[in-house]
Amino acid sequence: MNTREQIKIEFLKLIASSSFDKVRISTICKNVNIQRKLFYYYFEDKYALLNDIYQDDLSLNFNISETNKINWKNGAKLLLETYKSRGAFYKNSITVDNNQWHNIFLTHMRALFIRLFNELSANDDRNFYFNATFFSNGWTGIIENWIINDFDIDIAVLIDQFYALIHFTKFNISKWE
């Protein structure tokens, strides 16, 4: 395992057991047995490290270039399972990260919805930015609340609702003007 990955793993462990604002770079460095300047070689600060983890989880589980109308359900399920398996980390970070997760997730979901709408509308040349922004804001809020509320809704229920939204979209997209 390389140093960058060791730093991420240690950070995940520390955030899972205490709040983001209490985790110090010096503690990460001590626990990984590296000098502080090596940390800064990889990350500008702990917000950059947090950003990297957020981006990695999205890219690995719900990749924009690999997601299509066929595999959306599976991608969403993998992502939600990752969030739940790292529940303490996500709950302890998104409540104090200055909306960093919210903005990253929202941007990612907007891009996925634009891709989905373009795929569902075939040769239609409409710009779906507004619709994608609307849907991604809703989904971001639902998932953020789900994390904050200790994953109070079963993943299967969320996925079914998400998939129903996609089917609704598929059925109605031709009617959007």
XYZ file of N, CA and C in Angstrom:
531
model
N 0.850 -1.174 0.000
C 0.000 0.000 0.000
C 0.901 1.245 0.000
N 0.576 2.199 -0.860
C 1.413 3.394 -0.932
C 1.071 4.392 0.178
N 1.931 5.371 0.327
C 1.796 6.346 1.413
C 0.491 7.123 1.312
N 0.126 7.521 0.118
C -1.122 8.275 -0.080
C -2.319 7.476 0.452
N -2.373 6.202 0.133
C -3.466 5.345 0.604
C -3.413 5.152 2.117
N -2.220 5.033 2.672
C -2.080 4.897 4.128
C -2.618 6.137 4.833
N -2.325 7.303 4.273
C -2.826 8.558 4.850
C -4.358 8.562 4.824
N -4.941 8.172 3.702
C -6.406 8.141 3.584
C -7.030 7.173 4.586
N -6.461 5.999 4.690
C -7.001 4.992 5.611
C -6.932 5.483 7.052
N -5.815 6.080 7.413
C -5.676 6.606 8.778
C -6.676 7.730 9.032
N -6.840 8.601 8.064
C -7.791 9.700 8.178
C -9.215 9.166 8.355
N -9.577 8.164 7.560
C -10.896 7.538 7.694
C -11.103 6.994 9.105
N -10.088 6.332 9.641
C -10.191 5.775 11.002
C -10.352 6.882 12.037
N -9.558 7.938 11.902
C -9.603 9.022 12.888
C -10.940 9.758 12.859
N -11.438 10.048 11.671
C -12.723 10.752 11.564
C -13.867 9.873 12.061
N -13.765 8.583 11.862
C -14.815 7.670 12.325
C -14.911 7.647 13.846
N -13.814 7.980 14.517
C -13.825 7.915 15.979
C -13.850 9.287 16.652
N -13.700 10.354 15.897
C -13.813 11.701 16.463
C -14.247 12.663 15.368
N -14.500 13.888 15.732
C -14.998 14.839 14.738
C -13.864 15.358 13.848
N -14.249 15.792 12.674
C -13.308 16.286 11.673
C -12.414 17.387 12.233
N -13.011 18.334 12.943
C -12.239 19.467 13.446
C -11.249 19.084 14.540
N -11.384 17.913 15.124
C -10.439 17.477 16.160
C -9.274 16.665 15.597
N -9.378 16.239 14.356
C -8.297 15.462 13.744
C -7.208 16.416 13.273
N -5.996 16.130 13.676
C -4.837 16.959 13.337
C -3.951 16.235 12.330
N -3.370 17.005 11.450
C -2.430 16.447 10.478
C -1.261 15.794 11.198
N -0.835 16.387 12.296
C 0.282 15.808 13.062
C -0.069 14.409 13.577
N -1.316 14.191 13.953
C -1.750 12.867 14.413
C -1.727 11.860 13.265
N -2.206 12.278 12.118
C -2.172 11.402 10.938
C -0.732 11.010 10.642
N 0.155 11.998 10.614
C 1.571 11.749 10.299
C 2.211 10.814 11.320
N 1.917 11.043 12.574
C 2.475 10.191 13.629
C 1.998 8.746 13.462
N 0.708 8.571 13.237
C 0.137 7.228 13.129
C 0.581 6.479 11.871
N 0.869 7.217 10.808
C 1.322 6.599 9.563
C 2.850 6.509 9.532
N 3.477 7.184 10.491
C 4.938 7.196 10.606
C 5.599 7.882 9.403
N 5.096 9.091 9.119
C 5.688 9.908 8.059
C 5.958 11.305 8.599
N 6.818 12.028 7.902
C 7.056 13.420 8.265
C 5.936 14.281 7.692
N 5.687 15.377 8.378
C 4.596 16.271 8.006
C 4.713 16.753 6.553
N 5.923 17.036 6.107
C 6.083 17.552 4.743
C 5.681 16.512 3.689
N 5.759 15.230 4.036
C 5.307 14.203 3.105
C 3.780 14.243 2.965
N 3.102 14.507 4.066
C 1.650 14.695 3.985
C 1.342 15.811 2.989
N 2.054 16.940 3.121
C 1.801 18.092 2.257
C 2.246 17.861 0.817
N 3.067 16.882 0.607
C 3.415 16.500 -0.760
C 2.172 15.946 -1.468
N 1.360 15.214 -0.725
C 0.164 14.596 -1.295
C -1.080 15.469 -1.191
N -1.223 16.192 -0.095
C -2.444 16.948 0.159
C -2.105 18.337 0.679
N -2.842 19.328 0.206
C -2.641 20.709 0.642
C -3.008 20.881 2.118
N -4.072 20.228 2.536
C -4.543 20.279 3.918
C -5.537 19.136 4.118
N -6.177 19.092 5.278
C -7.100 17.975 5.512
C -8.395 18.118 4.706
N -8.720 19.328 4.265
C -9.879 19.499 3.384
C -9.611 18.890 2.008
N -8.374 19.022 1.534
C -7.999 18.397 0.257
C -8.036 16.876 0.387
N -7.605 16.372 1.530
C -7.667 14.933 1.796
C -9.125 14.467 1.826
N -9.962 15.221 2.489
C -11.390 14.908 2.548
C -11.997 14.911 1.142
N -11.660 15.927 0.366
C -12.127 16.022 -1.013
C -11.719 14.785 -1.812
N -10.493 14.353 -1.635
C -9.974 13.188 -2.347
C -10.782 11.928 -2.009
N -11.094 11.753 -0.747
C -11.883 10.584 -0.324
C -13.299 10.664 -0.886
N -13.921 11.829 -0.789
C -15.263 12.003 -1.346
C -15.271 11.681 -2.847
N -14.304 12.242 -3.570
C -14.227 12.027 -5.019
C -13.974 10.560 -5.351
N -13.062 9.938 -4.606
C -12.756 8.521 -4.846
C -13.991 7.645 -4.681
N -14.741 7.862 -3.603
C -15.931 7.043 -3.367
C -16.947 7.206 -4.496
N -17.114 8.426 -4.975
C -18.034 8.649 -6.092
C -17.515 8.013 -7.377
N -16.255 8.233 -7.673
C -15.680 7.724 -8.928
C -15.627 6.206 -8.974
N -15.309 5.596 -7.847
C -15.208 4.139 -7.821
C -16.567 3.454 -7.895
N -17.577 4.078 -7.326
C -18.876 3.425 -7.207
C -19.949 3.918 -8.170
N -19.816 5.148 -8.635
C -20.868 5.745 -9.460
C -20.214 6.631 -10.514
N -19.324 6.038 -11.277
C -18.488 6.749 -12.232
C -19.326 7.319 -13.376
N -19.108 8.590 -13.665
C -19.897 9.269 -14.699
C -19.710 8.618 -16.064
N -18.477 8.307 -16.426
C -18.228 7.771 -17.768
C -18.710 6.329 -17.937
N -18.923 5.616 -16.835
C -19.342 4.216 -16.921
C -20.814 3.996 -16.598
N -21.480 5.012 -16.094
C -22.868 4.863 -15.672
C -23.803 5.170 -16.836
N -24.797 4.318 -17.024
C -25.802 4.539 -18.060
C -27.166 4.102 -17.525
N -28.185 4.201 -18.369
C -29.545 3.897 -17.901
C -29.703 2.448 -17.457
N -28.813 1.576 -17.896
C -28.879 0.163 -17.527
C -28.298 -0.085 -16.131
N -27.182 0.552 -15.806
C -26.492 0.223 -14.552
C -26.601 1.286 -13.456
N -27.490 2.249 -13.604
C -27.677 3.271 -12.576
C -28.005 2.652 -11.219
N -28.902 1.714 -11.237
C -29.363 1.104 -9.985
C -28.196 0.471 -9.237
N -27.367 -0.257 -9.930
C -26.219 -0.910 -9.307
C -25.204 0.113 -8.796
N -24.932 1.155 -9.586
C -24.000 2.198 -9.156
C -24.482 2.909 -7.901
N -25.762 3.242 -7.877
C -26.335 3.906 -6.700
C -26.247 3.001 -5.478
N -26.530 1.723 -5.669
C -26.470 0.759 -4.558
C -25.047 0.657 -4.005
N -24.068 0.546 -4.880
C -22.670 0.462 -4.433
C -22.260 1.706 -3.654
N -22.671 2.869 -4.150
C -22.317 4.113 -3.477
C -22.960 4.194 -2.094
N -24.240 3.878 -2.009
C -24.928 3.943 -0.716
C -24.362 2.923 0.267
N -23.993 1.763 -0.224
C -23.360 0.764 0.643
C -22.014 1.266 1.161
N -21.270 1.970 0.325
C -19.999 2.556 0.759
C -20.247 3.601 1.838
N -21.215 4.480 1.610
C -21.527 5.496 2.614
C -21.930 4.858 3.939
N -22.757 3.835 3.867
C -23.212 3.184 5.100
C -22.068 2.451 5.795
N -21.201 1.794 5.026
C -20.079 1.069 5.641
C -19.080 2.026 6.281
N -19.041 3.239 5.802
C -18.176 4.276 6.379
C -19.029 5.305 7.122
N -20.108 4.831 7.693
C -21.111 5.697 8.293
C -20.588 6.722 9.271
N -19.776 6.294 10.227
C -19.260 7.233 11.230
C -18.392 8.294 10.568
N -17.579 7.886 9.610
C -16.737 8.848 8.885
C -17.607 9.893 8.196
N -18.591 9.445 7.429
C -19.418 10.394 6.683
C -20.252 11.274 7.605
N -20.813 10.693 8.629
C -21.618 11.499 9.552
C -20.756 12.540 10.263
N -19.552 12.152 10.669
C -18.664 13.073 11.378
C -18.024 14.107 10.463
N -18.021 13.861 9.168
C -17.379 14.826 8.273
C -18.379 15.758 7.586
N -19.492 15.232 7.074
C -20.367 16.099 6.277
C -21.077 17.169 7.102
N -21.163 16.968 8.390
C -21.827 17.971 9.225
C -20.921 19.160 9.546
N -19.622 19.039 9.246
C -18.684 20.122 9.581
C -17.727 20.477 8.441
N -17.979 19.997 7.251
C -17.011 20.190 6.159
C -17.296 21.406 5.277
N -18.070 22.352 5.778
C -18.400 23.570 5.024
C -19.058 23.257 3.675
N -19.949 22.292 3.675
C -20.705 21.874 2.481
C -19.848 21.254 1.385
N -18.664 20.824 1.721
C -17.772 20.230 0.727
C -18.390 18.972 0.110
N -18.859 18.033 0.949
C -19.480 16.819 0.416
C -20.712 17.179 -0.411
N -21.544 18.046 0.127
C -22.778 18.455 -0.549
C -22.477 18.957 -1.963
N -21.510 19.843 -2.086
C -21.179 20.422 -3.388
C -20.587 19.393 -4.349
N -19.731 18.529 -3.842
C -19.129 17.484 -4.679
C -20.203 16.511 -5.149
N -21.047 16.068 -4.228
C -22.106 15.108 -4.570
C -23.097 15.735 -5.550
N -23.489 16.971 -5.287
C -24.439 17.672 -6.150
C -23.897 17.801 -7.573
N -22.662 18.225 -7.707
C -22.039 18.379 -9.023
C -21.961 17.042 -9.752
N -21.575 16.015 -9.020
C -21.466 14.675 -9.601
C -22.838 14.175 -10.062
N -23.831 14.319 -9.209
C -25.172 13.845 -9.552
C -25.765 14.641 -10.712
N -25.498 15.945 -10.754
C -25.996 16.750 -11.875
C -25.428 16.212 -13.192
N -24.129 15.929 -13.197
C -23.502 15.386 -14.410
C -24.111 14.032 -14.784
N -24.382 13.199 -13.782
C -25.012 11.904 -14.060
C -26.426 12.072 -14.617
N -27.182 13.006 -14.043
C -28.546 13.227 -14.537
C -28.535 13.803 -15.957
N -27.621 14.713 -16.237
C -27.523 15.246 -17.602
C -27.221 14.114 -18.574
N -26.284 13.265 -18.194
C -25.940 12.118 -19.052
C -27.159 11.202 -19.239
N -27.865 10.915 -18.147
C -29.051 10.056 -18.224
C -30.125 10.684 -19.112
N -30.408 11.968 -18.899
C -31.451 12.628 -19.687
C -31.091 12.641 -21.170
N -29.835 12.888 -21.473
C -29.401 12.860 -22.871
C -29.538 11.460 -23.460
N -29.211 10.460 -22.658
C -29.329 9.076 -23.121
C -30.798 8.691 -23.338
N -31.657 9.096 -22.426
C -33.076 8.753 -22.532
C -33.781 9.505 -23.659
N -33.278 10.684 -23.984
C -33.943 11.493 -25.008
C -33.385 11.251 -26.404
N -32.450 10.349 -26.523
C -31.855 9.937 -27.804
C -31.319 11.123 -28.597
N -31.951 11.468 -29.684
C -31.418 12.498 -30.581
C -31.939 13.896 -30.278
N -32.551 14.056 -29.153
C -33.084 15.351 -28.751
C -31.919 16.268 -28.385
N -31.939 17.499 -28.858
C -30.821 18.406 -28.594
C -31.114 19.417 -27.481
N -32.117 19.136 -26.674
C -32.449 20.053 -25.577
C -31.362 20.065 -24.512
N -31.286 21.173 -23.824
C -30.355 21.309 -22.708
C -31.113 20.933 -21.433
N -30.638 19.913 -20.757
C -31.326 19.408 -19.570
C -30.707 19.908 -18.263
N -29.955 20.995 -18.319
C -29.252 21.478 -17.133
C -30.227 21.783 -15.987
N -31.298 22.504 -16.261
C -32.251 22.842 -15.199
C -32.847 21.586 -14.584
N -33.317 20.670 -15.429
C -33.932 19.441 -14.927
C -32.931 18.625 -14.108
N -31.706 18.525 -14.596
C -30.670 17.771 -13.888
C -30.338 18.431 -12.559
N -30.323 19.755 -12.535
C -30.056 20.478 -11.287
C -31.175 20.228 -10.285
N -32.401 20.261 -10.751
C -33.554 20.002 -9.891
C -33.476 18.599 -9.283
N -33.285 17.595 -10.108
C -33.223 16.211 -9.640
C -32.019 15.985 -8.728
N -30.878 16.545 -9.079
C -29.673 16.319 -8.272
C -29.768 17.011 -6.920
N -30.414 18.171 -6.854
C -30.619 18.816 -5.558
C -31.496 17.958 -4.660
N -32.533 17.390 -5.222
C -33.402 16.513 -4.435
C -32.670 15.286 -3.934
N -31.951 14.634 -4.811
C -31.235 13.413 -4.434
C -30.133 13.716 -3.420
N -29.442 14.842 -3.599
C -28.384 15.224 -2.659
C -28.964 15.448 -1.271
N -30.072 16.157 -1.192
C -30.708 16.401 0.099
C -31.170 15.125 0.770
N -31.734 14.217 -0.010
C -32.202 12.938 0.542
C -31.033 12.142 1.112
N -29.953 12.035 0.366
C -28.808 11.239 0.818
C -28.106 11.914 1.992
N -27.998 13.217 1.962
C -27.381 13.933 3.083
C -28.179 13.700 4.368
N -29.487 13.827 4.295
C -30.329 13.567 5.471
C -30.245 12.112 5.905
N -30.170 11.219 4.971
C -30.041 9.787 5.266
C -28.769 9.523 6.069
N -27.678 10.145 5.676
C -26.413 9.976 6.405
C -26.520 10.588 7.801
N -26.994 11.818 7.874
C -27.092 12.530 9.156
C -28.022 11.799 10.119
N -29.087 11.190 9.589
C -30.061 10.474 10.420
C -29.714 9.004 10.605
N -28.436 8.696 10.568
C -27.939 7.340 10.837
C -28.534 6.278 9.919
N -28.669 6.627 8.635
C -29.060 5.630 7.633
C -30.404 4.988 7.996
N -31.364 5.867 8.310
C -32.657 5.440 8.836
C -33.590 4.808 7.799
N -33.235 4.869 6.544
C -34.039 4.250 5.488
C -33.211 3.121 4.887
N -33.836 2.000 4.658
C -33.137 0.859 4.076
C -32.619 1.214 2.680
N -31.422 0.763 2.357
C -30.819 1.050 1.055
C -31.726 0.585 -0.078
N -32.334 -0.577 0.066
C -33.213 -1.102 -0.985
C -34.382 -0.157 -1.257
N -34.917 0.461 -0.215
C -36.021 1.408 -0.378
C -35.536 2.646 -1.131
N -34.378 3.171 -0.742
C -33.821 4.332 -1.443
C -33.569 4.019 -2.914
N -33.006 2.860 -3.174
C -32.703 2.464 -4.547
C -33.991 2.313 -5.355
N -35.008 1.705 -4.764
C -36.293 1.567 -5.460
C -36.890 2.938 -5.794
N -36.803 3.878 -4.847
C -37.310 5.226 -5.096
C -36.498 5.917 -6.195
N -35.202 5.719 -6.142
C -34.309 6.297 -7.143
C -34.619 5.719 -8.522
N -34.793 4.422 -8.575
C -35.098 3.756 -9.838
C -36.474 4.181 -10.360
N -37.423 4.372 -9.460
C -38.749 4.856 -9.860
C -38.630 6.251 -10.475
N -37.751 7.066 -9.929
C -37.503 8.397 -10.474
C -36.953 8.300 -11.897
N -36.055 7.363 -12.114
C -35.491 7.167 -13.452
C -36.583 6.706 -14.424
N -37.428 5.785 -13.992
C -38.526 5.321 -14.857
C -39.523 6.442 -15.137
N -39.820 7.252 -14.136
C -40.683 8.410 -14.332
C -40.073 9.323 -15.390
N -38.785 9.550 -15.257
C -38.077 10.406 -16.202
C -38.125 9.820 -17.608
N -37.853 8.538 -17.693
C -37.853 7.860 -18.995
C -39.218 7.994 -19.674
N -40.271 7.840 -18.903
C -41.626 7.909 -19.444
C -42.008 9.334 -19.850
N -41.555 10.323 -19.075
C -42.016 11.698 -19.271
C -41.042 12.615 -19.998
N -39.849 12.172 -20.264
C -38.851 13.079 -20.831
C -39.274 13.624 -22.197
N -39.971 12.835 -22.959
C -40.414 13.307 -24.278
C -41.475 14.402 -24.162
N -42.119 14.511 -23.002
C -43.164 15.513 -22.784
C -42.606 16.833 -22.260
N -41.319 16.835 -21.859
C -40.709 18.062 -21.341
C -40.501 19.043 -22.481
N -40.850 20.239 -22.267
C -40.689 21.269 -23.310
C -39.686 22.293 -22.883
